[in-house]
Every structure is written in C-alpha cells, then in structure tokens.
PDB file of C-alpha atoms in Angstrom:
ATOM      1  CA  LEU A   1      18.373 -24.473   6.620  1.00 53.00           C
ATOM      2  CA  PHE A   2      21.039 -24.873   8.599  1.00 57.00           C
ATOM      3  CA  TYR A   3      22.493 -22.741  12.014  1.00 57.00           C
ATOM      4  CA  THR A   4      24.502 -23.122  14.870  1.00 62.00           C
ATOM      5  CA  GLU A   5      23.494 -21.962  17.916  1.00 63.00           C
ATOM      6  CA  GLN A   6      25.704 -20.744  20.716  1.00 63.00           C
ATOM      7  CA  ILE A   7      24.602 -22.150  23.766  1.00 65.00           C
ATOM      8  CA  SER A   8      27.795 -21.113  26.368  1.00 65.00           C
ATOM      9  CA  LEU A   9      31.841 -20.166  26.059  1.00 68.00           C
ATOM     10  CA  ASN A  10      32.493 -24.259  25.196  1.00 73.00           C
ATOM     11  CA  SER A  11      29.487 -25.527  24.018  1.00 72.00           C
ATOM     12  CA  ASP A  12      27.723 -24.772  20.379  1.00 74.00           C
ATOM     13  CA  ILE A  13      24.054 -26.545  18.826  1.00 72.00           C
ATOM     14  CA  SER A  14      23.920 -27.355  16.025  1.00 74.00           C
ATOM     15  CA  HIS A  15      20.604 -27.370  13.328  1.00 69.00           C
ATOM     16  CA  SER A  16      19.346 -28.598  10.558  1.00 72.00           C
ATOM     17  CA  PHE A  17      16.559 -28.624   8.987  1.00 66.00           C
ATOM     18  CA  ASN A  18      15.087 -30.507   4.726  1.00 70.00           C
ATOM     19  CA  ILE A  19      12.306 -28.884   3.731  1.00 65.00           C
ATOM     20  CA  PRO A  20      10.915 -29.586   0.143  1.00 71.00           C
ATOM     21  CA  VAL A  21      11.784 -26.445  -2.516  1.00 70.00           C
ATOM     22  CA  ARG A  22       9.849 -26.673  -5.299  1.00 75.00           C
ATOM     23  CA  LEU A  23      11.928 -24.253  -8.153  1.00 76.00           C
ATOM     24  CA  LEU A  24      10.241 -22.796 -10.615  1.00 74.00           C
ATOM     25  CA  LYS A  25      10.558 -21.860 -14.298  1.00 81.00           C
ATOM     26  CA  MET A  26      11.314 -19.376 -15.730  1.00 81.00           C
ATOM     27  CA  GLU A  27       8.286 -18.977 -17.987  1.00 82.00           C
ATOM     28  CA  ASN A  28       5.848 -19.588 -15.024  1.00 78.00           C
ATOM     29  CA  ASP A  29       7.219 -17.004 -12.514  1.00 75.00           C
ATOM     30  CA  GLN A  30       6.670 -14.123 -14.818  1.00 79.00           C
ATOM     31  CA  ARG A  31       2.258 -15.593 -15.101  1.00 80.00           C
ATOM     32  CA  ILE A  32       2.928 -15.538 -10.839  1.00 77.00           C
ATOM     33  CA  VAL A  33       1.479 -11.985 -10.730  1.00 78.00           C
ATOM     34  CA  GLU A  34       0.787  -9.901  -7.225  1.00 76.00           C
ATOM     35  CA  PRO A  35      -2.859  -8.848  -7.075  1.00 76.00           C
ATOM     36  CA  GLY A  36      -4.026  -5.330  -7.404  1.00 78.00           C
ATOM     37  CA  LEU A  37      -5.563  -3.714  -4.270  1.00 79.00           C
ATOM     38  CA  SER A  38      -8.480  -0.892  -5.277  1.00 77.00           C
ATOM     39  CA  ASP A  39     -10.162   1.492  -2.495  1.00 83.00           C
ATOM     40  CA  VAL A  40      -7.993   0.546   0.535  1.00 87.00           C
ATOM     41  CA  ASP A  41      -9.494   1.844   3.873  1.00 88.00           C
ATOM     42  CA  ILE A  42      -7.074   1.162   6.169  1.00 91.00           C
ATOM     43  CA  ILE A  43      -3.313   0.426   6.898  1.00 92.00           C
ATOM     44  CA  MET A  44      -2.673  -0.627  10.056  1.00 94.00           C
ATOM     45  CA  LYS A  45       0.139  -2.133  11.442  1.00 95.00           C
ATOM     46  CA  PHE A  46       0.168  -3.926  14.185  1.00 93.00           C
ATOM     47  CA  PRO A  47       2.190  -3.785  17.832  1.00 91.00           C
ATOM     48  CA  PRO A  48       5.448  -6.857  18.226  1.00 86.00           C
ATOM     49  CA  GLN A  49       2.822  -7.367  21.456  1.00 88.00           C
ATOM     50  CA  ILE A  50      -0.400  -8.853  19.186  1.00 89.00           C
ATOM     51  CA  GLY A  51       0.541 -12.194  18.887  1.00 86.00           C
ATOM     52  CA  ASN A  52      -1.511 -12.663  22.839  1.00 87.00           C
ATOM     53  CA  ILE A  53      -4.840 -11.489  21.582  1.00 90.00           C
ATOM     54  CA  PHE A  54      -4.659 -14.316  17.958  1.00 88.00           C
ATOM     55  CA  LYS A  55      -3.952 -16.941  20.320  1.00 87.00           C
ATOM     56  CA  ARG A  56      -6.821 -16.046  22.110  1.00 88.00           C
ATOM     57  CA  ILE A  57      -8.422 -16.086  18.983  1.00 90.00           C
ATOM     58  CA  GLU A  58      -7.297 -19.384  18.354  1.00 87.00           C
ATOM     59  CA  ARG A  59      -8.538 -21.888  21.297  1.00 86.00           C
ATOM     60  CA  TYR A  60     -12.324 -21.000  18.973  1.00 85.00           C
ATOM     61  CA  LYS A  61     -12.569 -24.124  17.058  1.00 82.00           C
ATOM     62  CA  THR A  62     -15.434 -25.058  16.232  1.00 86.00           C
ATOM     63  CA  SER A  63     -16.717 -21.653  13.996  1.00 89.00           C
ATOM     64  CA  ASP A  64     -15.593 -21.101  11.467  1.00 90.00           C
ATOM     65  CA  THR A  65     -15.700 -17.332  10.301  1.00 92.00           C
ATOM     66  CA  ILE A  66     -14.520 -14.066  12.288  1.00 93.00           C
ATOM     67  CA  VAL A  67     -14.951 -10.556  11.378  1.00 94.00           C
ATOM     68  CA  VAL A  68     -11.949  -8.412  10.901  1.00 94.00           C
ATOM     69  CA  SER A  69     -13.197  -5.320  12.046  1.00 95.00           C
ATOM     70  CA  ALA A  70     -11.024  -1.717  12.249  1.00 94.00           C
ATOM     71  CA  ASN A  71     -11.710   1.831  11.636  1.00 92.00           C
ATOM     72  CA  LYS A  72      -9.539   5.437  11.321  1.00 90.00           C
ATOM     73  CA  LEU A  73      -8.966   6.412  14.278  1.00 91.00           C
ATOM     74  CA  GLY A  74      -6.987   2.827  15.017  1.00 91.00           C
ATOM     75  CA  PHE A  75      -9.372   0.763  17.184  1.00 95.00           C
ATOM     76  CA  LEU A  76      -8.815  -2.839  15.760  1.00 95.00           C
ATOM     77  CA  LYS A  77     -11.014  -5.562  17.226  1.00 95.00           C
ATOM     78  CA  PHE A  78     -12.014  -9.733  16.023  1.00 95.00           C
ATOM     79  CA  ILE A  79     -16.014 -11.014  16.368  1.00 94.00           C
ATOM     80  CA  ILE A  80     -16.326 -14.598  16.134  1.00 93.00           C
ATOM     81  CA  GLU A  81     -19.832 -16.537  16.732  1.00 89.00           C
ATOM     82  CA  GLU A  82     -19.836 -19.420  17.986  1.00 85.00           C
ATOM     83  CA  ASP A  83     -22.756 -22.230  20.047  1.00 81.00           C
ATOM     84  CA  GLN A  84     -24.864 -18.899  19.356  1.00 85.00           C
ATOM     85  CA  ARG A  85     -22.803 -17.329  21.713  1.00 88.00           C
ATOM     86  CA  LYS A  86     -21.077 -13.185  19.998  1.00 91.00           C
ATOM     87  CA  ILE A  87     -17.529 -12.947  22.104  1.00 92.00           C
ATOM     88  CA  THR A  88     -15.546  -9.623  20.783  1.00 93.00           C
ATOM     89  CA  ILE A  89     -11.775  -9.792  21.210  1.00 93.00           C
ATOM     90  CA  GLY A  90     -11.150  -5.865  21.017  1.00 92.00           C
ATOM     91  CA  TRP A  91      -7.210  -4.326  21.546  1.00 92.00           C
ATOM     92  CA  LYS A  92      -7.909  -2.244  24.165  1.00 91.00           C
ATOM     93  CA  GLU A  93      -5.243   0.808  22.386  1.00 92.00           C
ATOM     94  CA  LYS A  94      -5.060   2.677  19.176  1.00 93.00           C
ATOM     95  CA  LEU A  95      -2.576   0.735  16.628  1.00 94.00           C
ATOM     96  CA  GLN A  96      -0.733   2.661  14.161  1.00 92.00           C
ATOM     97  CA  ILE A  97      -2.719   3.660  10.663  1.00 91.00           C
ATOM     98  CA  GLN A  98      -0.949   5.895   8.234  1.00 88.00           C
ATOM     99  CA  GLU A  99      -4.070   8.304   6.243  1.00 78.00           C
ATOM    100  CA  THR A 100      -4.816   6.682   2.866  1.00 69.00           C
ATOM    101  CA  ASP A 101      -4.315   8.674  -0.495  1.00 65.00           C
ATOM    102  CA  GLU A 102      -7.663  10.975   0.322  1.00 66.00           C
ATOM    103  CA  GLY A 103      -6.104  11.818   3.847  1.00 70.00           C
ATOM    104  CA  PHE A 104      -8.487  11.832   7.469  1.00 73.00           C
ATOM    105  CA  ASP A 105      -8.333  15.607   7.789  1.00 72.00           C
ATOM    106  CA  ASN A 106     -11.125  16.470   5.957  1.00 75.00           C
ATOM    107  CA  LEU A 107     -13.306  12.971   6.786  1.00 79.00           C
ATOM    108  CA  PRO A 108     -17.031  13.908   9.205  1.00 83.00           C
ATOM    109  CA  GLU A 109     -15.897  12.116  12.437  1.00 83.00           C
ATOM    110  CA  GLU A 110     -19.010   8.973  11.606  1.00 85.00           C
ATOM    111  CA  GLU A 111     -16.490   9.110   8.592  1.00 83.00           C
ATOM    112  CA  LEU A 112     -13.413   8.132  11.033  1.00 86.00           C
ATOM    113  CA  LEU A 113     -15.434   5.948  13.343  1.00 88.00           C
ATOM    114  CA  ARG A 114     -17.104   3.462  11.153  1.00 90.00           C
ATOM    115  CA  PRO A 115     -15.670   0.464  11.067  1.00 92.00           C
ATOM    116  CA  VAL A 116     -14.723  -1.211   8.027  1.00 91.00           C
ATOM    117  CA  ASN A 117     -16.118  -5.142   8.751  1.00 93.00           C
ATOM    118  CA  LEU A 118     -13.844  -8.396   6.942  1.00 93.00           C
ATOM    119  CA  ARG A 119     -15.607 -12.549   7.481  1.00 94.00           C
ATOM    120  CA  ILE A 120     -12.632 -14.107   6.584  1.00 92.00           C
ATOM    121  CA  LYS A 121     -12.061 -17.887   7.048  1.00 92.00           C
ATOM    122  CA  LEU A 122     -11.357 -18.221  10.610  1.00 92.00           C
ATOM    123  CA  LYS A 123      -7.942 -20.830   9.083  1.00 90.00           C
ATOM    124  CA  TYR A 124      -7.510 -19.167   7.116  1.00 90.00           C
ATOM    125  CA  TRP A 125      -6.283 -15.758   9.758  1.00 91.00           C
ATOM    126  CA  ASN A 126      -5.094 -18.441  12.362  1.00 89.00           C
ATOM    127  CA  LEU A 127      -2.601 -18.576   9.318  1.00 88.00           C
ATOM    128  CA  VAL A 128      -1.398 -14.469   9.124  1.00 88.00           C
ATOM    129  CA  ALA A 129      -1.362 -15.566  13.273  1.00 89.00           C
ATOM    130  CA  LYS A 130       1.710 -17.606  12.225  1.00 87.00           C
ATOM    131  CA  VAL A 131       3.009 -15.754  10.182  1.00 87.00           C
ATOM    132  CA  THR A 132       2.763 -12.768  12.433  1.00 87.00           C
ATOM    133  CA  GLU A 133       4.723 -14.771  15.417  1.00 86.00           C
ATOM    134  CA  ILE A 134       7.822 -15.206  13.408  1.00 84.00           C
ATOM    135  CA  SER A 135       7.299 -11.874  11.712  1.00 87.00           C
ATOM    136  CA  SER A 136       9.596  -8.676  12.496  1.00 88.00           C
ATOM    137  CA  GLU A 137       6.467  -6.383  11.700  1.00 92.00           C
ATOM    138  CA  VAL A 138       3.302  -6.968  10.660  1.00 93.00           C
ATOM    139  CA  VAL A 139       0.866  -4.084   8.115  1.00 94.00           C
ATOM    140  CA  LEU A 140      -3.186  -4.762   8.297  1.00 94.00           C
ATOM    141  CA  ILE A 141      -4.534  -3.638   4.359  1.00 93.00           C
ATOM    142  CA  LEU A 142      -8.430  -3.991   5.054  1.00 93.00           C
ATOM    143  CA  CYS A 143     -10.103  -3.179   0.898  1.00 89.00           C
ATOM    144  CA  GLY A 144     -13.916  -2.530   2.338  1.00 82.00           C
ATOM    145  CA  ASN A 145     -16.097  -6.124   2.949  1.00 82.00           C
ATOM    146  CA  GLU A 146     -13.872  -7.622  -0.801  1.00 85.00           C
ATOM    147  CA  VAL A 147     -10.241  -8.445   1.234  1.00 89.00           C
ATOM    148  CA  GLY A 148      -8.028  -8.271   4.155  1.00 91.00           C
ATOM    149  CA  VAL A 149      -3.783  -8.835   2.698  1.00 92.00           C
ATOM    150  CA  THR A 150      -1.018  -8.638   5.483  1.00 92.00           C
ATOM    151  CA  HIS A 151       2.448  -7.731   5.072  1.00 92.00           C
ATOM    152  CA  SER A 152       4.336  -9.213   6.844  1.00 91.00           C
ATOM    153  CA  TYR A 153       8.175  -8.512   6.882  1.00 90.00           C
ATOM    154  CA  LEU A 154      10.749 -10.911   8.619  1.00 85.00           C
ATOM    155  CA  ASP A 155      13.969  -9.015   9.233  1.00 84.00           C
ATOM    156  CA  THR A 156      14.500  -5.706  10.646  1.00 84.00           C
ATOM    157  CA  ASP A 157      16.549  -4.779   7.564  1.00 86.00           C
ATOM    158  CA  GLU A 158      13.593  -5.990   5.711  1.00 83.00           C
ATOM    159  CA  ASN A 159      14.882  -8.550   2.754  1.00 85.00           C
ATOM    160  CA  TYR A 160      12.351 -10.758   4.222  1.00 85.00           C
ATOM    161  CA  GLU A 161       8.501 -10.317   3.320  1.00 87.00           C
ATOM    162  CA  ILE A 162       5.451 -12.785   2.981  1.00 87.00           C
ATOM    163  CA  VAL A 163       2.394 -10.453   1.808  1.00 89.00           C
ATOM    164  CA  TYR A 164      -0.837 -13.131   2.496  1.00 89.00           C
ATOM    165  CA  TYR A 165      -4.044 -12.153   0.637  1.00 90.00           C
ATOM    166  CA  ILE A 166      -6.841 -13.074   1.985  1.00 90.00           C
ATOM    167  CA  ASN A 167     -10.917 -12.655   0.476  1.00 88.00           C
ATOM    168  CA  GLY A 168     -14.091 -12.019   2.687  1.00 87.00           C
ATOM    169  CA  ILE A 169     -17.081 -13.318   3.064  1.00 86.00           C
ATOM    170  CA  HIS A 170     -19.967 -11.420   1.275  1.00 70.00           C
ATOM    171  CA  ASN A 171     -22.848  -9.521   2.295  1.00 54.00           C
ATOM    172  CA  TYR A 172     -22.460  -9.916   6.240  1.00 50.00           C
ATOM    173  CA  GLU A 173     -23.430  -7.462   8.688  1.00 53.00           C
ATOM    174  CA  LEU A 174     -22.578  -6.297  11.298  1.00 50.00           C
TER     175      LEU A 174
END
C-alpha cells in the first residue's frame, strides 16, 4: 500500500506499508460460501458518532461477553457484566431502522418494544469497533439471539465492504 499526502504547497510526505497478502486459487475461492441469514429481526444503521460508545466499551477488560440489545423502535444498548456489576451503556437517540419483509405497521407495541438480545464474546465486538472506526457506513443486522452481522462500507462510493458475522452465545436471558 502506498500513498502520498500533501502537507503544504511545498512539501509532500510519502507513506508505504507492507501488508502480507495470500492469494487464493480459484478453486479455494469458490469453496468459500457466505452464510445465509434466516429470521432477520433488526437491521439498524449506525451513525458516524457511534465510535464514541465503542471506546467506552473497550475499557472493560475483565468481562468475556457483552450483550447487544436493540428493539424495532431504534433503541440500542450494550450490557456488560463485570466484577458482580451490571453495566449498561446505551445510545440516547433512536437509530435508523430498516423494516424487514413483514414490516412494522401491523405489529403490536409490545413487539416493537421487545428487545433482541445477542450475547457475544467481547473480543469479537471490539473487532467490530475497530472496523467501525475506518468505515463510512455501518449496518448492524440481528437475527434473534443466534447471530449478528455488521456490514461496513469502507468508502463513500460503497466499492469496498467488510461483512463480519458473529455467532451468539446461546441460553442467555436478561
């Protein structure tokens, strides 16, 4: 990777990075199949400022897991259990929600308020936070307590993307 940055009219700084890359043969690449998603509950778009909340989450080092909790009205919170404490960090504003195929118009209010809780390993969520820092747009997809997906675009033209699948840890109730 190589790029040049112009600091002023008279000076340029050149940066180069060696990034190891392994090229796959065609038959290896064709064996990789993107997993399908069933029963999508919530599709939520993150605002650009969400990185601030992720930096707060990174402070908690002794916990192994985090619960990502969201509802169909656009509320998002994170629950961390650490040293006999239960810490809840929430986003104060409603986030943009994309309706699923069934739509939300005919759902009762208790269904809209019902949270979808996904318990995952904290180290995996911290990787999501790192990708979010360099992304221009990030969408979170929650499929019950089974799986979460972040779909990140690295540029504003949506040419480069990272899709990150996270398995949920089962048998967790709040």
